[in-house]
Tab-separated table of C-alpha atoms in Angstrom:
chain	number	residue	atom	x	y	z
Z	4	MET	CA	105.894	126.780	100.479
Z	5	ALA	CA	107.093	123.530	102.047
Z	6	GLN	CA	109.330	121.433	99.841
Z	7	ILE	CA	108.358	117.854	99.145
Z	8	SER	CA	109.930	115.082	97.074
Z	9	LEU	CA	113.090	116.957	96.188
Z	10	GLU	CA	114.944	114.051	94.695
Z	11	PRO	CA	115.324	114.226	90.921
Z	12	VAL	CA	113.026	112.050	88.842
Z	13	ARG	CA	114.561	108.802	87.703
Z	14	ARG	CA	114.729	107.566	84.168
Z	15	ARG	CA	112.582	104.443	84.278
Z	16	GLU	CA	109.256	105.364	82.717
Z	17	PRO	CA	108.976	108.241	80.274
Z	18	LEU	CA	110.203	111.412	81.961
Z	19	VAL	CA	107.133	113.342	80.933
Z	20	ALA	CA	104.881	110.817	82.675
Z	21	GLN	CA	107.027	110.951	85.807
Z	22	VAL	CA	106.922	114.720	85.960
Z	23	ALA	CA	103.165	114.689	85.383
Z	24	GLU	CA	102.829	112.193	88.233
Z	25	ARG	CA	104.781	114.515	90.570
Z	26	VAL	CA	102.586	117.441	89.684
Z	27	ARG	CA	99.461	115.304	90.051
Z	28	GLU	CA	100.642	114.210	93.496
Z	29	ARG	CA	101.140	117.758	94.708
Z	30	ILE	CA	97.695	118.722	93.541
Z	31	ALA	CA	96.040	115.637	95.043
Z	32	THR	CA	97.646	116.255	98.430
Z	33	GLY	CA	96.503	119.871	98.368
Z	34	HIS	CA	100.074	121.157	98.310
Z	35	TRP	CA	98.942	123.052	95.236
Z	36	ALA	CA	95.280	123.748	95.869
Z	37	VAL	CA	92.516	124.333	93.356
Z	38	GLY	CA	92.623	127.959	92.227
Z	39	HIS	CA	96.336	128.372	92.951
Z	40	ARG	CA	99.033	129.248	90.462
Z	41	ILE	CA	101.777	126.661	90.238
Z	42	PRO	CA	105.465	127.579	89.832
Z	43	GLY	CA	106.755	128.414	86.357
Z	44	GLU	CA	108.350	125.960	83.939
Z	45	ASN	CA	111.906	127.091	84.725
Z	46	GLU	CA	111.471	126.627	88.419
Z	47	LEU	CA	109.910	123.179	88.022
Z	48	ALA	CA	112.595	122.138	85.535
Z	49	LYS	CA	115.264	123.077	88.063
Z	50	GLU	CA	113.530	121.301	90.902
Z	51	PHE	CA	112.834	118.079	89.021
Z	52	GLN	CA	116.190	118.279	87.205
Z	53	VAL	CA	114.670	117.779	83.788
Z	54	SER	CA	114.543	119.983	80.726
Z	55	ARG	CA	112.038	122.771	80.401
Z	56	GLY	CA	110.504	121.020	77.387
Z	57	THR	CA	109.776	117.953	79.508
Z	58	VAL	CA	108.047	120.072	82.131
Z	59	ARG	CA	106.078	121.892	79.480
Z	60	GLU	CA	104.859	118.664	77.936
Z	61	ALA	CA	103.836	117.232	81.305
Z	62	LEU	CA	101.902	120.389	82.123
Z	63	ARG	CA	100.186	120.293	78.768
Z	64	ALA	CA	99.133	116.696	79.277
Z	65	LEU	CA	97.538	117.703	82.569
Z	66	THR	CA	95.938	120.655	80.814
Z	67	ILE	CA	94.440	118.365	78.203
Z	68	ALA	CA	93.183	116.178	81.053
Z	69	GLY	CA	91.452	119.268	82.434
Z	70	VAL	CA	93.435	119.440	85.667
Z	71	LEU	CA	95.444	122.576	84.877
Z	72	ASP	CA	94.330	125.854	83.382
Z	73	PRO	CA	97.004	127.922	81.624
Z	74	ARG	CA	96.158	131.615	81.438
Z	75	ILE	CA	97.801	133.640	78.733
Z	76	GLY	CA	100.314	136.144	80.041
Z	77	ASP	CA	99.766	134.993	83.600
Z	78	GLY	CA	100.647	131.427	84.536
Z	79	THR	CA	99.215	127.978	85.065
Z	80	TYR	CA	96.485	127.476	87.629
Z	81	VAL	CA	95.077	124.370	89.279
Z	82	PHE	CA	91.596	123.871	87.866
Z	83	PHE	CA	90.568	120.517	89.369
Z	84	ASP	CA	92.114	118.425	92.106
Z	85	ASP	CA	92.378	115.360	89.890
Z	86	GLU	CA	91.583	113.938	86.471
Z	87	LEU	CA	88.544	112.058	87.691
Z	88	SER	CA	86.898	115.256	88.896
Z	89	ALA	CA	87.834	117.055	85.686
Z	90	LEU	CA	86.384	114.260	83.616
Z	91	LEU	CA	83.130	114.060	85.558
Z	92	ALA	CA	82.720	117.807	85.285
Z	93	ARG	CA	83.224	117.608	81.531
Z	94	GLU	CA	80.666	114.829	81.194
Z	95	ALA	CA	78.134	116.344	83.552
Z	96	GLU	CA	76.098	118.202	80.947
Z	97	ASN	CA	72.837	116.349	81.470
Z	98	VAL	CA	73.313	115.762	85.177
Z	99	THR	CA	71.204	118.018	87.379
Z	100	PRO	CA	72.285	119.017	90.901
Z	101	GLU	CA	69.480	116.773	92.201
Z	102	MET	CA	70.946	113.765	90.409
Z	103	ALA	CA	74.433	114.509	91.705
Z	104	THR	CA	73.066	114.926	95.226
Z	105	ASP	CA	71.239	111.650	94.918
Z	106	VAL	CA	74.407	109.786	93.918
Z	107	ARG	CA	76.316	111.491	96.679
Z	108	SER	CA	73.765	110.339	99.230
Z	109	VAL	CA	73.998	106.785	97.883
Z	110	LEU	CA	77.778	106.793	98.325
Z	111	GLU	CA	77.654	108.470	101.702
Z	112	ALA	CA	74.998	106.125	103.087
Z	113	ALA	CA	77.039	103.144	101.901
Z	114	ALA	CA	80.133	104.623	103.553
Z	115	ALA	CA	78.297	105.169	106.855
Z	116	GLU	CA	77.028	101.606	106.727
Z	117	GLN	CA	80.492	100.171	106.061
Z	118	ALA	CA	82.122	102.480	108.581
Z	119	ALA	CA	79.859	101.024	111.279
Z	120	ALA	CA	81.496	97.682	110.529
Z	121	HIS	CA	85.052	98.767	109.772
Z	122	ALA	CA	85.880	102.080	111.472
Z	123	THR	CA	88.721	101.830	113.956
Z	124	VAL	CA	88.414	103.431	117.394
Z	125	ARG	CA	90.950	105.995	116.233
Z	126	GLN	CA	88.893	106.856	113.156
Z	127	ILE	CA	85.783	107.320	115.282
Z	128	GLU	CA	87.735	109.630	117.603
Z	129	ASP	CA	88.999	111.640	114.632
Z	130	MET	CA	85.470	112.033	113.266
Z	131	ARG	CA	84.250	113.172	116.675
Z	132	SER	CA	86.995	115.722	116.977
Z	133	ALA	CA	86.239	117.042	113.477
Z	134	LEU	CA	82.647	117.439	114.624
Z	135	VAL	CA	83.718	119.300	117.750
Z	136	THR	CA	85.743	121.707	115.595
Z	137	ARG	CA	82.826	122.020	113.214
Z	138	GLN	CA	80.424	122.753	116.062
Z	139	ARG	CA	82.652	125.373	117.690
Z	140	ALA	CA	83.276	127.142	114.381
Z	141	HIS	CA	79.549	127.050	113.715
Z	142	ASP	CA	78.721	128.581	117.093
Z	143	ARG	CA	81.065	131.519	116.544
Z	144	LEU	CA	79.921	131.873	112.896
Z	145	ASP	CA	83.430	131.146	111.582
Z	146	HIS	CA	82.499	130.094	108.040
Z	147	ALA	CA	85.977	129.135	106.862
Z	148	THR	CA	86.769	126.800	109.754
Z	149	TYR	CA	83.257	125.391	109.695
Z	150	LYS	CA	83.576	124.509	105.996
Z	151	THR	CA	86.977	122.892	106.433
Z	152	ALA	CA	85.883	120.850	109.446
Z	153	ASP	CA	82.708	119.786	107.669
Z	154	LEU	CA	84.664	118.581	104.629
Z	155	GLU	CA	87.125	116.857	106.928
Z	156	PHE	CA	84.329	115.004	108.720
Z	157	HIS	CA	82.839	113.711	105.485
Z	158	ARG	CA	86.235	112.676	104.121
Z	159	LEU	CA	87.015	110.820	107.355
Z	160	LEU	CA	83.656	109.082	107.123
Z	161	LEU	CA	84.367	107.946	103.579
Z	162	THR	CA	87.864	106.799	104.545
Z	163	ALA	CA	86.472	104.885	107.524
Z	164	SER	CA	84.348	102.860	105.104
Z	165	GLY	CA	87.582	101.066	104.218
Z	166	ASN	CA	86.636	101.252	100.530
Z	167	HIS	CA	89.127	103.432	98.712
Z	168	LEU	CA	87.097	103.517	95.505
Z	169	LEU	CA	83.974	104.677	97.304
Z	170	ALA	CA	85.955	107.540	98.823
Z	171	ARG	CA	87.438	108.481	95.438
Z	172	LEU	CA	84.068	108.673	93.711
Z	173	HIS	CA	82.529	110.621	96.549
Z	174	ARG	CA	85.324	113.152	96.486
Z	175	ALA	CA	85.119	113.572	92.733
Z	176	ILE	CA	81.375	114.167	92.819
Z	177	GLU	CA	81.706	116.509	95.710
Z	178	SER	CA	84.413	118.580	94.086
Z	179	THR	CA	82.652	118.843	90.751
Z	180	MET	CA	78.946	118.961	91.268
Z	181	THR	CA	77.758	119.445	94.771
Z	182	ARG	CA	80.532	121.560	96.181
Z	183	SER	CA	78.844	124.912	95.635
Z	184	MET	CA	75.660	123.556	97.097
Z	185	ALA	CA	77.093	122.050	100.244
Z	186	HIS	CA	79.110	125.173	100.855
Z	187	ALA	CA	76.176	127.470	100.416
Z	188	THR	CA	74.885	126.475	103.850
Z	189	PRO	CA	74.264	129.727	105.685
Z	190	LEU	CA	75.192	129.916	109.366
Z	191	PRO	CA	73.694	129.198	111.766
Z	192	GLU	CA	72.725	125.886	110.179
Z	193	ARG	CA	69.404	124.237	110.935
Z	194	ALA	CA	69.562	122.380	114.229
Z	195	GLU	CA	68.689	119.076	112.500
Z	196	VAL	CA	71.825	119.285	110.346
Z	197	GLY	CA	74.176	119.495	113.309
Z	198	GLN	CA	72.272	116.821	115.213
Z	199	LEU	CA	72.346	114.396	112.297
Z	200	HIS	CA	76.132	114.632	112.096
Z	201	TRP	CA	76.399	113.563	115.726
Z	202	ALA	CA	73.727	110.918	115.254
Z	203	ILE	CA	75.699	109.336	112.396
Z	204	ILE	CA	78.838	109.048	114.469
Z	205	ASP	CA	76.802	107.639	117.400
Z	206	ALA	CA	75.349	104.935	115.178
Z	207	ILE	CA	78.841	104.116	113.871
Z	208	SER	CA	80.286	103.770	117.349
Z	209	ASP	CA	77.282	101.599	118.293
Z	210	ARG	CA	78.203	99.513	115.218
Z	211	ASP	CA	74.643	99.959	113.994
Z	212	ALA	CA	75.088	99.903	110.220
Z	213	ALA	CA	71.449	100.267	109.176
Z	214	THR	CA	70.842	103.302	111.402
Z	215	ALA	CA	74.099	104.943	110.297
Z	216	ALA	CA	73.054	104.566	106.645
Z	217	LEU	CA	69.552	105.936	107.245
Z	218	ARG	CA	70.892	108.953	109.063
Z	219	ALA	CA	73.433	109.675	106.313
Z	220	VAL	CA	70.636	109.705	103.729
Z	221	ARG	CA	68.529	111.975	105.942
Z	222	LEU	CA	71.432	114.358	106.325
Z	223	ILE	CA	71.968	114.737	102.580
Z	224	LYS	CA	68.221	115.237	102.046
Z	225	GLU	CA	68.153	117.816	104.813
Z	226	LEU	CA	71.032	119.708	103.193
Z	227	ALA	CA	69.558	119.438	99.701
Z	228	ILE	CA	66.098	120.644	100.680
Z	229	HIS	CA	67.494	123.751	102.269
Z	230	SER	CA	70.075	124.613	99.669
Z	231	PRO	CA	68.982	127.700	97.715
Z	232	ARG	CA	69.901	126.066	94.426
Z	233	MET	CA	67.815	122.991	95.097
Z	234	GLU	CA	64.699	124.805	96.213
Z	235	ARG	CA	64.100	126.227	92.797
Z	236	SER	CA	63.948	122.975	90.956
Z	237	SER	CA	62.746	120.407	93.496
Z	238	GLU	CA	59.082	119.731	93.951
R	5	MET	CA	107.015	133.212	89.671
R	6	SER	CA	105.670	135.021	86.649
R	7	GLU	CA	107.858	134.476	83.652
R	8	PRO	CA	107.346	135.538	80.056
R	9	MET	CA	105.270	133.035	78.135
R	10	GLU	CA	106.481	131.976	74.742
R	11	PRO	CA	104.064	132.898	71.978
R	12	THR	CA	104.222	129.380	70.515
R	13	LEU	CA	103.040	127.934	73.815
R	14	VAL	CA	100.030	130.226	73.854
R	15	ARG	CA	99.120	129.409	70.293
R	16	GLN	CA	99.575	125.674	70.511
R	17	GLU	CA	97.849	125.084	73.811
R	18	PRO	CA	94.240	124.943	72.584
R	19	LEU	CA	95.267	123.132	69.416
R	20	ALA	CA	96.736	120.096	71.183
R	21	ARG	CA	93.597	119.988	73.267
R	22	GLN	CA	91.333	120.138	70.222
R	23	VAL	CA	93.314	117.369	68.582
R	24	ALA	CA	93.120	115.283	71.770
R	25	ASP	CA	89.360	115.824	71.897
R	26	GLN	CA	89.041	114.659	68.316
R	27	PHE	CA	91.069	111.506	69.039
R	28	ARG	CA	88.978	110.921	72.145
R	29	ARG	CA	85.868	111.050	69.973
R	30	ASN	CA	87.434	108.620	67.503
R	31	ILE	CA	87.938	106.211	70.376
R	32	SER	CA	84.543	106.581	72.024
R	33	SER	CA	82.685	106.295	68.706
R	34	GLY	CA	84.497	103.059	67.965
R	35	GLU	CA	86.140	104.453	64.837
R	36	TRP	CA	89.357	103.475	66.585
R	37	PRO	CA	88.315	100.228	68.304
R	38	VAL	CA	89.913	98.948	71.523
R	39	GLY	CA	92.933	96.812	70.692
R	40	SER	CA	93.519	98.349	67.264
R	41	LYS	CA	96.599	100.246	66.137
R	42	ILE	CA	95.906	103.857	65.256
R	43	PRO	CA	97.529	105.638	62.278
R	44	GLY	CA	101.089	106.924	62.731
R	45	GLU	CA	102.012	110.476	63.693
R	46	ASN	CA	102.940	111.420	60.131
R	47	GLU	CA	99.672	110.266	58.706
R	48	LEU	CA	97.614	111.916	61.441
R	49	SER	CA	99.541	115.103	60.889
R	50	ARG	CA	98.929	114.979	57.139
R	51	ARG	CA	95.228	114.256	57.557
R	52	SER	CA	94.570	116.983	60.085
R	53	GLY	CA	96.985	119.630	58.818
R	54	VAL	CA	98.407	119.933	62.317
R	55	SER	CA	102.120	119.701	63.110
R	56	ARG	CA	103.609	116.407	64.173
R	57	GLY	CA	104.630	117.901	67.497
R	58	THR	CA	101.045	118.791	68.318
R	59	ILE	CA	99.857	115.306	67.323
R	60	ARG	CA	102.528	113.737	69.493
R	61	GLU	CA	101.493	115.854	72.439
R	62	ALA	CA	97.849	114.916	72.105
R	63	LEU	CA	98.770	111.231	71.831
R	64	ARG	CA	100.977	111.457	74.887
R	65	ALA	CA	98.199	113.079	76.916
R	66	LEU	CA	95.753	110.355	75.935
R	67	SER	CA	98.322	107.686	76.790
R	68	MET	CA	98.698	109.195	80.235
R	69	ALA	CA	94.930	109.194	80.549
R	70	GLY	CA	94.992	105.453	79.920
R	71	LEU	CA	93.130	105.556	76.608
R	72	LEU	CA	96.111	104.820	74.351
R	73	GLU	CA	99.140	102.642	74.771
R	74	PRO	CA	102.351	103.345	72.877
R	75	ARG	CA	104.411	100.237	72.089
R	76	VAL	CA	108.067	100.827	71.417
R	77	GLY	CA	109.082	100.059	67.846
R	78	ASP	CA	105.502	99.262	66.862
R	79	GLY	CA	102.925	102.011	67.185
R	80	THR	CA	100.132	103.322	69.340
R	81	TYR	CA	97.222	101.081	70.316
R	82	VAL	CA	93.798	101.825	71.749
R	83	ARG	CA	93.768	100.564	75.312
R	84	SER	CA	90.373	101.614	76.607
R	85	ARG	CA	87.249	103.178	75.212
R	86	ASP	CA	86.017	104.669	78.417
R	87	GLN	CA	88.228	107.322	79.942
R	88	LEU	CA	86.455	107.218	83.265
R	89	GLY	CA	86.860	103.445	83.299
R	90	ALA	CA	90.546	103.822	82.425
R	91	LEU	CA	91.045	106.268	85.284
R	92	LEU	CA	89.237	104.044	87.760
R	93	SER	CA	91.058	100.922	86.660
R	94	ARG	CA	94.276	102.623	87.737
R	95	GLU	CA	92.896	102.490	91.242
R	96	ILE	CA	91.656	98.942	91.106
R	97	ASP	CA	94.010	96.016	91.404
R	98	GLU	CA	93.422	92.411	92.441
R	99	ARG	CA	93.315	93.299	96.108
R	100	SER	CA	90.712	95.975	95.614
R	101	LEU	CA	88.529	94.039	93.184
R	102	ARG	CA	86.284	93.358	96.144
R	103	HIS	CA	85.921	97.110	96.672
R	104	ALA	CA	84.963	97.604	93.043
R	105	LEU	CA	82.363	94.848	93.304
R	106	ASP	CA	80.980	96.436	96.447
R	107	VAL	CA	80.696	99.849	94.812
R	108	ARG	CA	79.035	98.361	91.779
R	109	GLY	CA	76.565	96.555	94.038
R	110	ILE	CA	75.877	99.772	95.946
R	111	LEU	CA	75.159	101.651	92.720
R	112	GLU	CA	72.992	98.905	91.283
R	113	THR	CA	70.936	98.442	94.431
R	114	ALA	CA	70.310	102.185	94.643
R	115	ALA	CA	69.443	102.203	90.936
R	116	SER	CA	66.976	99.330	91.340
R	117	SER	CA	64.924	101.160	93.928
R	118	ARG	CA	64.989	104.321	91.830
R	119	ALA	CA	64.007	102.339	88.741
R	120	ALA	CA	60.868	101.179	90.579
R	121	ILE	CA	59.986	104.849	90.995
R	122	ASN	CA	61.186	106.335	87.701
R	123	ALA	CA	61.187	103.644	85.005
R	124	SER	CA	59.357	104.710	81.837
R	125	SER	CA	57.351	102.208	79.807
R	126	ALA	CA	60.219	102.214	77.290
R	127	ASN	CA	62.637	101.304	80.112
R	128	ILE	CA	60.398	98.442	81.195
R	129	GLU	CA	60.092	97.156	77.645
R	130	GLU	CA	63.890	97.265	77.333
R	131	LEU	CA	64.202	95.330	80.590
R	132	ARG	CA	61.809	92.643	79.382
R	133	VAL	CA	63.749	92.176	76.148
R	134	ALA	CA	67.053	92.090	78.049
R	135	LEU	CA	65.642	89.488	80.435
R	136	GLN	CA	64.454	87.343	77.563
R	137	ASN	CA	67.861	87.495	75.845
R	138	ARG	CA	69.550	86.589	79.083
R	139	ASN	CA	67.298	83.595	79.644
R	140	ASP	CA	67.681	82.439	76.037
R	141	ALA	CA	71.479	82.537	76.264
R	142	ALA	CA	71.359	80.664	79.573
R	143	ALA	CA	69.074	77.995	78.086
R	144	ALA	CA	71.429	77.612	75.110
R	145	LEU	CA	74.386	77.221	77.536
R	146	ASP	CA	76.151	79.884	75.475
R	147	VAL	CA	78.532	81.438	78.026
R	148	PRO	CA	79.822	84.427	75.991
R	149	ALA	CA	76.284	85.378	74.892
R	150	TYR	CA	75.056	84.940	78.446
R	151	VAL	CA	77.802	87.179	79.874
R	152	ASP	CA	76.881	89.884	77.342
R	153	ALA	CA	73.147	89.551	77.869
R	154	ASP	CA	73.539	89.580	81.638
R	155	ALA	CA	75.690	92.732	81.544
R	156	ASN	CA	73.136	94.316	79.250
R	157	PHE	CA	70.298	93.405	81.595
R	158	HIS	CA	71.966	94.990	84.598
R	159	ARG	CA	72.873	98.055	82.594
R	160	SER	CA	69.202	98.398	81.621
R	161	VAL	CA	68.212	98.278	85.283
R	162	VAL	CA	70.610	101.094	86.140
R	163	LYS	CA	69.517	103.081	83.097
R	164	ALA	CA	65.884	102.790	84.244
R	165	SER	CA	66.831	104.705	87.399
R	166	GLY	CA	66.674	107.850	85.261
R	167	ASN	CA	69.948	109.110	86.738
R	168	PRO	CA	72.660	109.382	84.048
R	169	LEU	CA	75.390	109.941	86.628
R	170	LEU	CA	74.529	106.680	88.348
R	171	LEU	CA	74.668	104.943	84.971
R	172	ARG	CA	77.974	106.588	84.065
R	173	LEU	CA	79.705	105.473	87.256
R	174	TYR	CA	78.186	102.013	86.993
R	175	GLU	CA	79.483	101.570	83.447
R	176	ALA	CA	82.948	102.864	84.285
R	177	ILE	CA	83.300	100.453	87.198
R	178	GLY	CA	81.738	97.701	85.148
R	179	GLU	CA	84.436	98.034	82.521
R	180	THR	CA	87.110	97.377	85.108
R	181	ILE	CA	85.553	94.191	86.474
R	182	THR	CA	83.760	92.461	83.613
R	183	THR	CA	86.808	90.397	82.755
R	184	SER	CA	86.845	88.799	86.182
R	185	ILE	CA	83.106	88.163	85.962
R	186	ALA	CA	83.464	86.504	82.578
R	187	GLN	CA	86.168	84.209	83.925
R	188	THR	CA	84.022	82.872	86.738
R	189	THR	CA	80.765	82.450	84.814
R	190	ARG	CA	79.427	78.933	84.541
R	191	LEU	CA	76.216	77.602	83.043
R	192	PRO	CA	73.596	76.433	83.792
R	193	GLU	CA	72.864	79.113	86.344
R	194	SER	CA	70.988	78.282	89.515
R	195	ASP	CA	67.183	78.467	89.538
R	196	SER	CA	67.305	80.949	92.393
R	197	LEU	CA	69.549	83.349	90.444
R	198	ARG	CA	67.332	83.086	87.394
R	199	GLN	CA	64.264	83.712	89.546
R	200	LEU	CA	65.820	86.810	91.158
R	201	HIS	CA	66.200	88.450	87.747
R	202	ILE	CA	62.589	87.714	86.780
R	203	GLU	CA	61.300	89.043	90.082
R	204	LEU	CA	63.373	92.215	89.824
R	205	VAL	CA	61.683	93.134	86.551
R	206	GLU	CA	58.300	92.460	88.187
R	207	ALA	CA	59.150	94.601	91.189
R	208	ILE	CA	60.211	97.516	88.966
R	209	GLN	CA	57.095	97.131	86.848
R	210	THR	CA	54.775	97.075	89.875
R	211	ARG	CA	56.618	100.070	91.389
R	212	ASP	CA	57.592	98.067	94.454
R	213	GLU	CA	60.624	100.063	95.525
R	214	SER	CA	61.686	98.155	98.632
R	215	ARG	CA	61.274	94.788	96.938
R	216	ALA	CA	63.367	95.941	93.992
R	217	ARG	CA	66.088	97.076	96.384
R	218	ASP	CA	66.039	93.779	98.317
R	219	LEU	CA	66.176	91.642	95.197
R	220	SER	CA	69.076	93.648	93.813
R	221	ALA	CA	70.962	93.342	97.107
R	222	GLN	CA	70.397	89.575	97.100
R	223	MET	CA	71.745	89.292	93.564
R	224	ASN	CA	74.841	91.245	94.410
R	225	ASP	CA	75.455	89.127	97.485
R	226	ALA	CA	75.229	86.051	95.264
R	227	VAL	CA	77.806	87.469	92.814
R	228	THR	CA	80.169	88.621	95.558
R	229	THR	CA	80.039	85.244	97.293
R	230	GLU	CA	80.720	83.538	93.967
R	231	LEU	CA	83.837	85.613	93.334
R	232	ALA	CA	85.139	85.711	96.896
C-alpha cells in the first residue's frame, strides 16, 4: 500500500477532527476503497502520531456518519466513499430507482451542456481516450476494465462541466442508488449505448451544448430501459 | 492488520450511534432549534441513562457532520437543521456560490417540466396558495415575508415534480444559498418577474411541459443575473 501524507497531524483544530479528515481523504481518493478493511487503530495511531483513543474516536465519528462499518472480531471496513453518499443512502427510503435515474439524467445532461461550453481540449482528449479504453474492453468482453473506463468517462464528463457541486451530487447518487443498475449492463452492450457515448463527446467538441444535453438524456434512458431492475417496474 | 478488539468498543459502538440518531431527530424536528444551545453533557447523560463518554462521542460526531457547533467555555449550539445542507455548505464558498445557483436552477427547471406531467390536484392547489401569498407579500412591500413566500413557492414547484430526491437536493442546496438571496432582494419586484411566476403555475396546470421548463429557465436566468 502506497504511503501518503506521512507527516504527523498538527495541533490546530481538534485532533480527532484532523484524524477523521485524513481518513476521509484516503477514502475519497480511493486509497482505501469501498469494501476494503482499513488498518487497525494501533497502526493508524503510530502513523498519525496520536493516541489510540484519538484514532478510535475519529473512526467512530465516521462510523456514526455511515462512512465506516466496524465488524465485531474482524476490523473496520469502508462502507461508503463519503458522508454525502452515506447520508443519501440513509434518506433514500422512498426514492425508487426510477427517481434516482431521473435525477442522475438531469445532472448528467446539465454536465454535458456545460462541458460543451467549458471543457478544455485536454479534457476532451481524456474523455475520448477513456472511451477508447471502454470500447476495447467491451469488444474483448473484459467486464472489469469496461466498468472502470465507463465510470471514468462519466466522472470526466462531470468534471469537464466545471461545476464541482454538480460532480459531487452526481457521484453521490451514482454510488448510492444507481450503481448496481449501471453496472448490471451485460456485455456486449446494445450498439446504441456505445454510439451515444461517442455522440456526446462529438457534440461537446463541436461546442454544441443543446445536442450534448439531449444525447446525455437519451443515454441514461437507454441504459435505464434495458436494466433488468428497471424493466420490472417501468411501464 | 487484525488486532484484538476491546469488548467495550464492541458494546459502545451501536450505542453512540443510537444516541447520535436521537440527537439528529431532536434537531430535525426542531426540538433543538438552529441557533439554540443544547443541554450539557451531564444533563443529557442523566436524561438518557447513557454514559457521559458516549454522549460526548455522539456530540463530536454531529459537530463533525456540521449539525452542532461546540463553543469553548460556553456549550454546544445547533448550527444546521439539515445534515445534507450542512455537508454541501462545506463545499460551497463565495467563489462557488455561482455553481450552487446553477445547480439549483438545473434542479428547478427539471422539476418544473416534471411538475407539468406529474402534479396532483393537491399540488396545484398548494401552488396557487403559494403564488397568492407571494403576490400579497410583494404588494405589501414586506421583504422578509416575500423572501419566505417566494422560497415556499419554488419549493412547491419542485415538490409537484413527484420526485422526493429532486426535492431533497433542492432543499439542501437552497439552505446554503438563501442567505445570499435574502440580502439581494428588493421590492417592488419587476412586472416581468411577477408574470413569470403566474405563467409557470398556468403551464403546470395545463400540462404544458416545455413551456413550464422555459419559464423556469427564464426565472433562474433572472435570479442569476441579479446576483452576478
